[in-house]
Every structure is written in structure tokens, then in C-alpha cells.
Coordinates of C-alpha atoms in Angstrom, one line a residue:
M139 CA 0.0 0.0 0.0
D140 CA 1.6 3.3 -1.0
R141 CA -1.4 5.5 -0.3
F142 CA -4.0 5.7 2.5
P143 CA -7.7 4.7 1.9
D144 CA -9.8 7.2 0.1
H145 CA -12.0 7.8 3.2
F146 CA -8.9 8.5 5.4
L147 CA -9.3 11.7 7.4
W148 CA -6.3 14.1 7.5
G149 CA -6.3 16.5 10.5
A150 CA -4.7 18.6 13.1
S151 CA -5.5 19.1 16.8
S152 CA -5.5 21.7 19.7
S153 CA -7.1 22.2 23.1
A154 CA -9.0 25.3 24.4
F155 CA -6.8 26.4 27.3
Q156 CA -3.7 25.9 25.2
V157 CA -4.7 28.0 22.3
E158 CA -7.6 30.2 23.0
G159 CA -6.5 32.9 25.4
A160 CA -9.2 35.4 26.3
W161 CA -9.4 33.7 29.7
N162 CA -11.9 36.1 31.2
E163 CA -13.5 37.6 28.1
D164 CA -17.1 37.5 27.2
G165 CA -18.3 35.8 30.4
K166 CA -15.8 32.9 30.5
G167 CA -15.2 31.5 33.9
L168 CA -11.9 30.7 35.5
T169 CA -10.6 27.1 35.1
D170 CA -8.2 25.0 37.1
A171 CA -5.9 25.0 34.0
D172 CA -5.9 28.8 34.2
V173 CA -5.0 28.7 37.9
R174 CA -2.1 26.1 37.2
S175 CA -0.8 28.3 34.5
F176 CA -0.9 31.5 36.6
R177 CA 1.3 29.7 39.2
R178 CA 4.0 29.6 36.5
S179 CA 3.4 33.1 35.1
A180 CA 6.7 34.4 36.4
V181 CA 8.8 31.9 34.5
Q182 CA 6.7 31.0 31.4
A183 CA 3.7 31.9 29.3
D184 CA 0.2 31.3 30.7
S185 CA -3.3 30.9 29.5
K186 CA -4.3 34.5 29.5
V187 CA -3.4 34.9 25.8
A188 CA -1.8 31.6 24.9
S189 CA -2.0 31.5 21.0
D190 CA -4.9 33.8 21.0
F191 CA -7.1 31.6 18.9
Y192 CA -10.1 33.5 20.4
H193 CA -9.2 36.4 18.2
H194 CA -7.3 34.7 15.4
W195 CA -9.8 31.9 14.7
R196 CA -10.8 33.1 11.2
E197 CA -7.2 33.4 10.2
D198 CA -6.3 30.0 11.7
I199 CA -9.2 28.3 9.9
A200 CA -8.1 29.9 6.6
L201 CA -4.7 28.3 7.1
M202 CA -6.4 25.0 7.9
K203 CA -8.3 25.2 4.6
E204 CA -5.0 26.0 2.7
L205 CA -3.3 23.1 4.4
G206 CA -6.1 20.8 3.1
I207 CA -7.1 19.1 6.3
G208 CA -10.5 17.4 6.4
M209 CA -10.9 17.4 10.2
Y210 CA -10.0 19.7 13.1
R211 CA -10.0 18.2 16.6
F212 CA -10.3 20.8 19.3
S213 CA -11.9 21.2 22.7
I214 CA -14.7 23.3 24.0
S215 CA -13.9 25.1 27.2
W216 CA -16.6 24.0 29.8
A217 CA -16.1 27.3 31.6
R218 CA -16.8 29.3 28.5
I219 CA -20.2 27.6 28.1
V220 CA -21.1 27.2 31.8
P221 CA -18.7 29.7 33.7
S222 CA -19.4 28.2 37.2
G223 CA -19.6 24.6 35.9
D224 CA -23.1 23.9 37.0
G225 CA -24.8 27.3 36.9
P226 CA -26.2 29.6 34.1
V227 CA -25.3 29.1 30.5
N228 CA -23.1 31.9 29.0
P229 CA -24.6 33.0 25.6
A230 CA -21.4 34.5 24.4
G231 CA -19.6 31.3 24.9
I232 CA -22.3 29.4 22.9
E233 CA -22.1 31.9 20.1
F234 CA -18.3 31.7 19.9
Y235 CA -18.2 28.0 19.2
D236 CA -21.2 28.3 16.9
R237 CA -19.1 30.7 14.8
V238 CA -16.0 28.4 14.9
I239 CA -18.0 25.3 13.9
D240 CA -19.9 27.0 11.1
C241 CA -16.6 28.5 9.8
L242 CA -15.0 25.0 9.8
L243 CA -17.9 23.5 7.9
E244 CA -17.9 26.4 5.4
N245 CA -14.3 25.6 4.6
G246 CA -14.9 21.8 4.2
I247 CA -13.4 20.8 7.6
Q248 CA -15.2 18.4 9.9
P249 CA -15.2 19.5 13.6
F250 CA -14.2 16.7 16.0
V251 CA -14.9 18.1 19.5
T252 CA -13.5 17.2 22.9
L253 CA -15.7 18.1 25.8
Y254 CA -13.1 18.2 28.6
H255 CA -9.4 18.6 28.0
F256 CA -7.8 19.3 31.4
D257 CA -9.8 22.5 32.1
L258 CA -12.3 22.0 34.9
P259 CA -14.3 25.1 35.9
Y260 CA -12.6 26.4 39.0
D261 CA -15.9 27.0 40.9
L262 CA -16.3 23.3 40.9
V263 CA -12.9 22.9 42.6
V264 CA -14.0 25.3 45.2
K265 CA -17.5 23.9 45.7
Y266 CA -16.9 20.2 45.4
N267 CA -13.1 19.6 45.3
G268 CA -13.7 18.9 41.7
W269 CA -14.1 15.2 40.7
L270 CA -14.0 14.0 44.4
D271 CA -17.7 14.9 44.5
R272 CA -20.3 13.0 42.5
R273 CA -22.0 16.3 41.7
C274 CA -19.1 17.1 39.3
A275 CA -20.1 14.2 37.1
D276 CA -23.7 15.3 37.1
A277 CA -22.5 18.8 36.2
F278 CA -20.4 17.4 33.3
A279 CA -23.4 15.5 32.0
R280 CA -25.5 18.6 32.0
Y281 CA -22.8 20.6 30.2
A282 CA -22.4 17.8 27.6
K283 CA -26.2 17.8 26.9
I284 CA -26.0 21.6 26.4
C285 CA -23.3 21.1 23.8
F286 CA -25.1 18.1 22.1
K287 CA -28.3 20.1 21.8
Q288 CA -26.5 23.3 20.5
Y289 CA -24.0 21.7 18.2
G290 CA -25.1 18.2 17.5
D291 CA -26.9 19.1 14.2
R292 CA -23.4 20.0 12.8
V293 CA -20.9 18.1 15.1
K294 CA -21.1 14.3 14.7
Y295 CA -17.9 13.2 16.3
W296 CA -17.2 13.8 19.9
Q297 CA -14.7 12.9 22.5
T298 CA -15.8 12.9 26.1
I299 CA -12.7 13.2 28.3
N300 CA -9.1 13.7 27.1
E301 CA -6.6 11.3 28.6
Q302 CA -8.3 10.4 31.8
N303 CA -5.7 7.6 32.3
L304 CA -3.0 10.3 32.2
M305 CA -4.8 13.1 33.9
T306 CA -5.5 11.1 37.0
R307 CA -1.8 10.3 37.5
V308 CA -1.1 14.0 38.0
D309 CA -2.0 15.3 41.4
E310 CA -1.9 19.0 40.3
R311 CA -4.3 18.4 37.4
M312 CA -6.6 16.6 39.9
N313 CA -6.2 19.2 42.6
I314 CA -4.9 16.6 45.0
S315 CA -2.7 18.1 47.7
E316 CA -2.8 15.3 50.2
P317 CA 0.9 14.4 51.2
D318 CA 0.1 11.0 52.5
L319 CA 0.4 8.6 49.6
W320 CA -2.3 6.2 50.7
K321 CA -4.8 9.0 51.2
A322 CA -3.9 10.6 47.9
D323 CA -4.5 7.3 46.1
Q324 CA -7.8 7.0 47.9
I325 CA -8.9 10.3 46.7
R326 CA -7.6 9.6 43.2
A327 CA -9.5 6.4 43.0
Q328 CA -12.8 8.1 44.0
M329 CA -12.2 10.9 41.5
E330 CA -11.5 8.4 38.8
Y331 CA -14.6 6.6 39.5
H332 CA -16.7 9.8 39.0
L333 CA -14.9 10.4 35.8
F334 CA -16.0 7.0 34.5
L335 CA -19.6 7.9 35.6
A336 CA -19.3 11.3 33.7
N337 CA -18.1 9.5 30.6
A338 CA -21.0 7.0 30.7
L339 CA -23.6 9.8 31.2
A340 CA -22.2 11.8 28.3
V341 CA -22.1 8.8 26.0
K342 CA -25.7 8.0 26.8
A343 CA -26.8 11.7 26.2
C344 CA -24.9 11.8 22.9
H345 CA -26.6 8.7 21.6
E346 CA -30.0 10.1 22.6
L347 CA -29.6 13.7 21.4
V348 CA -27.2 13.6 18.4
E349 CA -28.6 11.9 15.3
G350 CA -25.9 9.8 13.8
G351 CA -23.4 11.0 16.6
K352 CA -20.3 9.0 17.4
I353 CA -18.5 9.4 20.7
G354 CA -15.6 7.9 22.6
P355 CA -12.8 8.8 25.0
A356 CA -9.3 10.1 24.0
I357 CA -6.8 8.0 25.8
S358 CA -3.0 8.4 26.2
A359 CA -1.7 5.2 24.6
S360 CA 1.0 3.2 26.3
C361 CA 3.2 0.4 24.9
T362 CA 5.6 -1.1 27.3
Y363 CA 8.4 -3.5 26.5
P364 CA 9.9 -5.8 29.1
L365 CA 13.5 -5.0 30.2
T366 CA 14.5 -8.7 29.7
N367 CA 12.9 -11.8 28.5
K368 CA 12.5 -13.0 32.1
P369 CA 8.8 -14.1 32.6
E370 CA 8.5 -11.7 35.5
D371 CA 9.6 -8.7 33.4
V372 CA 7.3 -9.7 30.5
W373 CA 4.4 -9.7 33.0
A374 CA 5.5 -6.4 34.5
A375 CA 5.4 -4.8 31.0
R376 CA 1.9 -6.0 30.5
M377 CA 0.8 -4.8 34.0
N378 CA 2.4 -1.4 33.2
D379 CA 0.1 -1.1 30.2
A380 CA -2.8 -2.5 32.1
M381 CA -2.5 -0.2 35.0
K382 CA -1.7 2.9 33.0
T383 CA -4.1 2.6 30.0
L384 CA -6.0 -0.7 29.5
Y385 CA -7.8 -0.5 32.7
C386 CA -9.4 2.7 31.5
L387 CA -10.4 1.3 28.1
D388 CA -11.6 -1.9 29.6
T389 CA -13.9 0.0 31.9
Y390 CA -15.3 2.2 29.2
Y391 CA -15.9 -0.8 27.0
N392 CA -17.2 -3.3 29.4
G393 CA -19.0 -1.0 31.9
R394 CA -17.2 -2.3 34.9
Y395 CA -13.7 -2.4 36.3
P396 CA -11.6 -5.3 35.1
G397 CA -10.5 -7.9 37.5
Y398 CA -6.9 -7.0 37.6
Y399 CA -7.8 -3.3 38.5
M400 CA -10.3 -4.2 41.1
R401 CA -7.6 -6.5 42.7
Y402 CA -5.2 -3.6 42.8
L403 CA -7.9 -1.2 44.4
K404 CA -8.6 -3.9 47.0
E405 CA -4.9 -4.6 47.7
R406 CA -4.4 -0.9 48.3
S407 CA -7.7 -0.6 50.3
I408 CA -9.0 2.2 48.0
V409 CA -12.1 0.8 46.4
P410 CA -14.2 3.9 45.7
Q411 CA -17.7 4.4 47.0
M412 CA -20.3 3.3 44.6
Q413 CA -24.1 3.6 44.5
E414 CA -26.9 1.3 43.7
G415 CA -27.7 1.7 40.0
D416 CA -24.1 2.6 39.0
E417 CA -23.7 -0.6 37.1
E418 CA -26.5 0.4 34.8
I419 CA -25.0 3.9 34.3
L420 CA -21.5 2.5 33.5
A421 CA -23.0 0.1 30.9
F422 CA -24.0 3.0 28.8
G423 CA -20.3 4.2 28.5
R424 CA -19.2 1.9 25.7
M425 CA -17.5 4.0 23.1
D426 CA -18.2 4.1 19.3
Y427 CA -14.5 4.6 18.5
I428 CA -11.2 5.1 20.3
A429 CA -9.4 8.4 20.0
V430 CA -5.6 7.6 20.5
N431 CA -3.0 10.1 21.6
Y432 CA 0.5 8.6 21.1
Y433 CA 3.9 10.0 21.8
R434 CA 6.2 7.4 23.2
T435 CA 6.8 3.8 24.5
L436 CA 7.9 2.6 27.9
C437 CA 10.0 -0.2 29.4
A438 CA 9.5 -2.1 32.6
S439 CA 10.9 -4.7 35.0
A440 CA 9.4 -6.5 37.8
L441 CA 9.2 -4.8 41.2
P442 CA 8.4 -6.9 44.3
A443 CA 6.6 -5.4 47.2
D444 CA 8.2 -5.5 50.7
E445 CA 7.5 -4.3 54.2
Q446 CA 8.3 -0.7 53.5
H447 CA 6.6 -0.7 50.1
P448 CA 3.2 -2.6 50.2
V449 CA 1.7 -4.0 47.1
G450 CA 0.0 -1.4 45.0
M451 CA 2.0 1.5 46.4
R452 CA 3.0 3.9 43.6
V453 CA 6.1 6.1 43.6
Y454 CA 6.7 8.7 40.9
R455 CA 10.0 8.8 39.1
G456 CA 11.1 12.4 38.8
N457 CA 7.9 13.7 37.0
E458 CA 4.2 13.9 37.3
V459 CA 3.4 11.0 34.9
D460 CA 5.7 8.0 35.3
F461 CA 5.5 5.9 38.4
D462 CA 6.6 2.5 39.8
L463 CA 3.9 0.2 41.2
Y464 CA 5.2 -2.1 43.9
G465 CA 4.2 -5.7 43.3
Y466 CA 3.6 -4.8 39.6
C467 CA 6.2 -2.9 37.6
K468 CA 9.1 -0.5 37.6
D469 CA 9.8 2.0 34.8
E470 CA 13.2 1.4 33.1
K471 CA 15.0 3.2 30.2
N472 CA 15.0 1.5 26.9
E473 CA 18.6 1.7 25.6
H474 CA 17.5 0.9 22.0
L475 CA 15.6 4.1 21.4
R476 CA 16.6 7.7 21.0
A477 CA 14.6 10.5 22.7
S478 CA 13.4 14.0 21.8
E479 CA 15.1 16.9 23.5
Y480 CA 12.3 16.8 26.2
G481 CA 12.8 13.1 26.9
A482 CA 10.1 11.3 25.1
Q483 CA 11.5 8.2 23.5
I484 CA 10.7 8.1 19.7
D485 CA 9.2 4.9 18.6
P486 CA 6.9 4.6 15.5
M487 CA 6.9 0.8 15.9
G488 CA 5.1 1.3 19.3
L489 CA 2.3 3.1 17.4
R490 CA 1.8 0.1 15.1
I491 CA 1.7 -2.1 18.2
V492 CA -0.9 -0.2 20.1
L493 CA -3.1 0.3 17.1
N494 CA -3.1 -3.5 16.6
E495 CA -3.5 -4.1 20.4
Y496 CA -6.6 -1.9 20.7
S497 CA -8.1 -3.1 17.4
G498 CA -7.8 -6.7 18.4
R499 CA -9.0 -6.1 22.0
Y500 CA -12.1 -4.0 21.3
H501 CA -12.9 -4.4 17.6
L502 CA -13.7 -0.7 17.2
P503 CA -12.5 2.0 14.7
L504 CA -9.6 4.0 15.8
L505 CA -8.6 7.6 15.3
I506 CA -5.2 9.2 16.1
T507 CA -6.1 12.5 17.7
E508 CA -2.6 13.4 18.9
N509 CA 0.8 12.6 17.6
G510 CA 3.6 15.0 17.3
L511 CA 7.1 16.3 18.2
G512 CA 7.7 19.1 20.7
Q513 CA 11.0 20.9 20.4
E514 CA 12.5 24.4 20.8
E515 CA 12.6 26.5 17.7
E516 CA 13.6 29.9 16.6
L517 CA 13.0 31.9 13.5
T518 CA 15.9 32.2 11.0
P519 CA 17.1 35.6 10.0
D520 CA 14.7 35.4 6.9
G521 CA 11.7 34.6 9.1
K522 CA 11.6 30.8 8.5
I523 CA 11.3 27.6 10.6
H524 CA 13.2 24.6 9.2
D525 CA 11.9 21.7 11.2
S526 CA 13.1 18.7 9.3
S527 CA 13.2 16.6 12.5
R528 CA 9.4 17.0 12.8
I529 CA 8.9 16.1 9.2
E530 CA 10.8 12.8 9.7
Y531 CA 8.9 12.2 12.9
I532 CA 5.5 12.5 11.2
R533 CA 6.6 10.5 8.2
S534 CA 7.8 7.6 10.3
H535 CA 4.7 7.5 12.3
L536 CA 2.5 7.7 9.3
R537 CA 4.4 4.7 7.8
A538 CA 3.4 2.8 11.0
C539 CA -0.2 3.9 10.5
M540 CA -0.1 2.6 6.9
L541 CA 1.3 -0.8 8.1
A542 CA -1.3 -1.0 10.8
I543 CA -4.1 -0.6 8.2
E544 CA -2.5 -3.4 6.2
D545 CA -2.5 -5.4 9.4
G546 CA -6.3 -5.0 9.4
V547 CA -6.7 -2.0 11.8
D548 CA -9.8 0.2 11.1
L549 CA -8.0 3.5 11.3
M550 CA -10.3 6.5 10.6
G551 CA -7.6 9.1 10.3
Y552 CA -4.6 11.0 11.7
S553 CA -4.8 14.3 13.5
L554 CA -1.4 15.9 14.2
W555 CA -0.6 17.6 17.5
S556 CA -0.7 20.5 16.9
F557 CA -2.0 22.9 14.2
T558 CA -0.4 26.0 15.7
D559 CA 2.2 26.3 18.5
L560 CA 0.4 26.3 21.8
L561 CA 0.9 26.6 25.5
S562 CA 2.7 23.6 27.0
S563 CA 1.7 23.0 30.6
H564 CA 5.3 22.9 31.9
Q565 CA 7.4 24.4 29.1
G566 CA 5.1 27.3 27.9
F567 CA 6.1 28.3 24.4
R568 CA 9.6 26.9 24.6
K569 CA 8.3 23.5 23.6
R570 CA 6.7 23.9 20.2
Y571 CA 4.5 21.3 18.4
G572 CA 2.8 23.3 15.7
L573 CA 2.9 23.2 11.9
V574 CA 2.3 26.9 12.2
Y575 CA 4.7 29.1 14.3
V576 CA 3.1 31.6 16.6
N577 CA 5.4 34.6 17.0
R578 CA 5.6 35.1 20.7
D579 CA 7.8 33.9 23.6
E580 CA 7.4 33.3 27.3
T581 CA 7.2 37.0 28.3
D582 CA 6.6 38.9 25.1
E583 CA 3.4 38.4 23.1
K584 CA 5.0 40.2 20.2
D585 CA 2.6 40.3 17.2
L586 CA 1.3 36.7 17.4
R587 CA 2.0 36.4 13.7
R588 CA 1.3 33.1 12.1
I589 CA 4.3 31.7 10.1
K590 CA 4.1 28.4 8.2
K591 CA 6.9 26.0 9.0
D592 CA 8.6 23.6 6.6
S593 CA 6.5 20.8 8.1
Y594 CA 3.3 22.7 7.1
S595 CA 4.2 22.6 3.4
W596 CA 5.4 19.0 3.7
Y597 CA 2.1 17.8 5.3
Q598 CA 0.2 19.8 2.8
K599 CA 1.8 17.6 0.0
V600 CA 1.0 14.5 2.0
I601 CA -2.6 15.4 2.2
R602 CA -2.8 16.4 -1.4
T603 CA -1.4 13.0 -2.4
N604 CA -3.5 11.1 0.2
G605 CA -0.4 9.9 2.0
D606 CA 2.5 9.6 -0.4
L607 CA 5.4 9.4 2.1
R608 CA 8.1 9.4 -0.5
I609 CA 7.9 13.2 -0.9

């Protein structure tokens, strides 16, 4: 196969708090993503302006049309629609996304909408401690219904929650400040349960309110290799994937926690509180397709528990994402892979593996909603960005997609992360992912001019040829 199927969707992605800016304009409420970004305002850019999509959306969509994409995957800011999270609806927020969606469709671009991408209305944090309270799930279901009723005549593809499996690992994103590891895990488990309920309620509402609507979660994909061929390490690698990704997909798909995950919750004595009737609710949560965010692979070895480290205890390894799980797995460095300048190991083969894994496990269509290379970039004296490393990164991962399709995977499309440069949670605008350069830095917004990178022109040719990767 030297081209992609005729129906293959070529796209690009973003999220609201990372591109929109206008953090308090036209009635928008404060989000926890805003609060997190403001804590770093002294050292990096924050969400107040970000890439200023709120004021540049027509220009950006014109660039999307010129690029030739057939889909734009973006998120709606919950707090722009319902500023307090569960209170009155904001008409200006409704109208903003109406204009964006209409403009996308007028330019032949399908909107693929994520309802929740790391930006919880901050009032819900204040009132309920966010996802710790079941009322947060009810508020999300209400917000989802508002979106389905308003936009469902034009938006047919939805994602409920972006990367629940990654988000719940990061205490700051979940607003967990408990220093005791067991108590923090207990809080995390209850929050995660309410996220599963929120997902199921939104899926049910979409199927009821959006004619022909398709909905599913966006997950952070993981592929873990064993450090050695010892059986214990092979099992540890499988458990690493199970405890970091598959437990989430299994719960969405089957409407209940898988046995291995319930065992972990019981071992740790952190089984969440559940109510009568929840099994029926969770059964509504089966997705129509799986949105896959893929950036890297992992490596693991066995990690026995001991008296100081009871089974199920997690310990983070120098960042907010990777952790060792006693009695299960220990993260290791894969010496056979090179990494990006920000430490993500580059592995196109891993993408082929996870696409085959999820396809065989769930027998559902798949859509890549995030895949890209973040790196530092500066304009050349003549105002250009020569990002050949990004071009090679995308090319190698598209080859993996092509091989996965030949393997029998039902892959709907590929949406690159990201269309424009955007606000990275921990690196601001130093870490750039975009096909389009946004002319600003950490402290100076400059003119926010959009500048097409070399990768923009290359991807444009790939789209025009429906995936000729020889260019």
C-alpha cells in the first residue's frame, strides 16, 4: 500500500486552554488550567493569551483550509459555556463555538470536538473539590447535553474526556494536595470513578440527542516493552500497560472495572464508594470509536513489594506521569531508542503495536487525535522555521499507520498535534509542536503572527497525495 484509503481523514489538533487565550473575556469562567498556568506566570507563558485563537480563529481556519485538512480536533472550554460549571449558561460562549463550527464546515473541515481537556471550571474545585464529589459528574453530564443540543446538528464526532488515564496520575491536574500517599491514592480512586460515571452519562446523552453521533474517549496510549525476557519482566510490562491505559479502556468498553484493576484497588484498600444503579449507568459508557494520543513507549521490569513498600503503592519517578507500582512494575530506560530533547522516546513501531492491540481487543474504529514532536525552535534571519526533524517524525509514524491498516486495523484518520504552536503546561512556548509558528515567547506576546513551518508545506503535500510518504 503506497497511499491511504480514500476515506482517510487528515487533520490537526489543539485544546482550548492551550490556544484560546481570552481567559476572562465575554463571560468565560476561571478554570483550574488557568490557575495552574498562573502559578508559573513568572517563568513562562500562561493561558491569559496563549496562542490567541479566540481573536485569530478566522485566520487560523483559513490556514487549515489552505493546508487541506478534512478534520480539526479541538476542545470546548466548559467554563466558556457554563462559567461556574453547574450554573447559568453563557450565551457569548455558545455563540463563539457556533461561529467556529460554522466556519470550519464552510471551509470543508469536519469539527471533532472534545468536551473536557484538562480544564475544569474552577468553581467546581472550590465547591466540590472537583471530581471528588459525584455532583461534578452530574455537572459534566448537564454541560455535555447543552453542547449536544446546541452543536449536534453539525458536530457528529465527539470525545468525552481527554486522557483520563494520564490526567489522574497528575496530582496537580486533579487538585490533589494530600501528602500521605495512601490517602492521595484513595482520593484519586474516587475521582477516577466519578470520571467513569461522567463519561458514561455523556455517551448516553450523545446517543440520545445527536442523530448519527459517534462518541468515545481520547486516551494516552502506552506500549511497554519488558526490560529482559524473564517471565517476571514480561508480566511487568503487561501490567504497566494494564494499570496505566488498558484499565481505562476496559472500563469504558465493558462498563465495569476489570478484575486486575479491582484487585489492585482492594490490595491498596482504596475501592471507591459506589451507589446502587451505577452498574446500569456505566454500561452506557461503551465507546463508538477510540481516540488515540500517542507520543512514546515505555520499558518495565518486575518490582517486588516489601514491608516498606506494600503491594499497590505507587512512587513517581522524577515527573508527574511515570510511576513505579510495587508488586507490579518498575519503569526502566529503553537503551534501544533515541529520545526527543524533552525526553520522550521516539518509537513509530510502538504506534503500530498499540493500534493492533486496541483493534484486536475492542474491535472498534480508531482515530489518532494526537501525535507530534515538541521541540525548541527559533525563526531564522529570513523569518523561516526549518523543522526537518518534525517532518521525519511524522513520516515515520504515518508509515506505522499505513502498516497497521495493512494489518487490518480500522484507522479512521490521523490528526497531528498540533496545528499552531500552543501553551505547554510545563514548558510554555519553549516547547513547540505546531505546523504553524506563533510569533511570541514566554514574556513577550509580540505580534502573534502566524508563520508556516517547513512541516506545514510537507504535510500539505502528504494530504494532497493522500499519503505519499516518498515526498
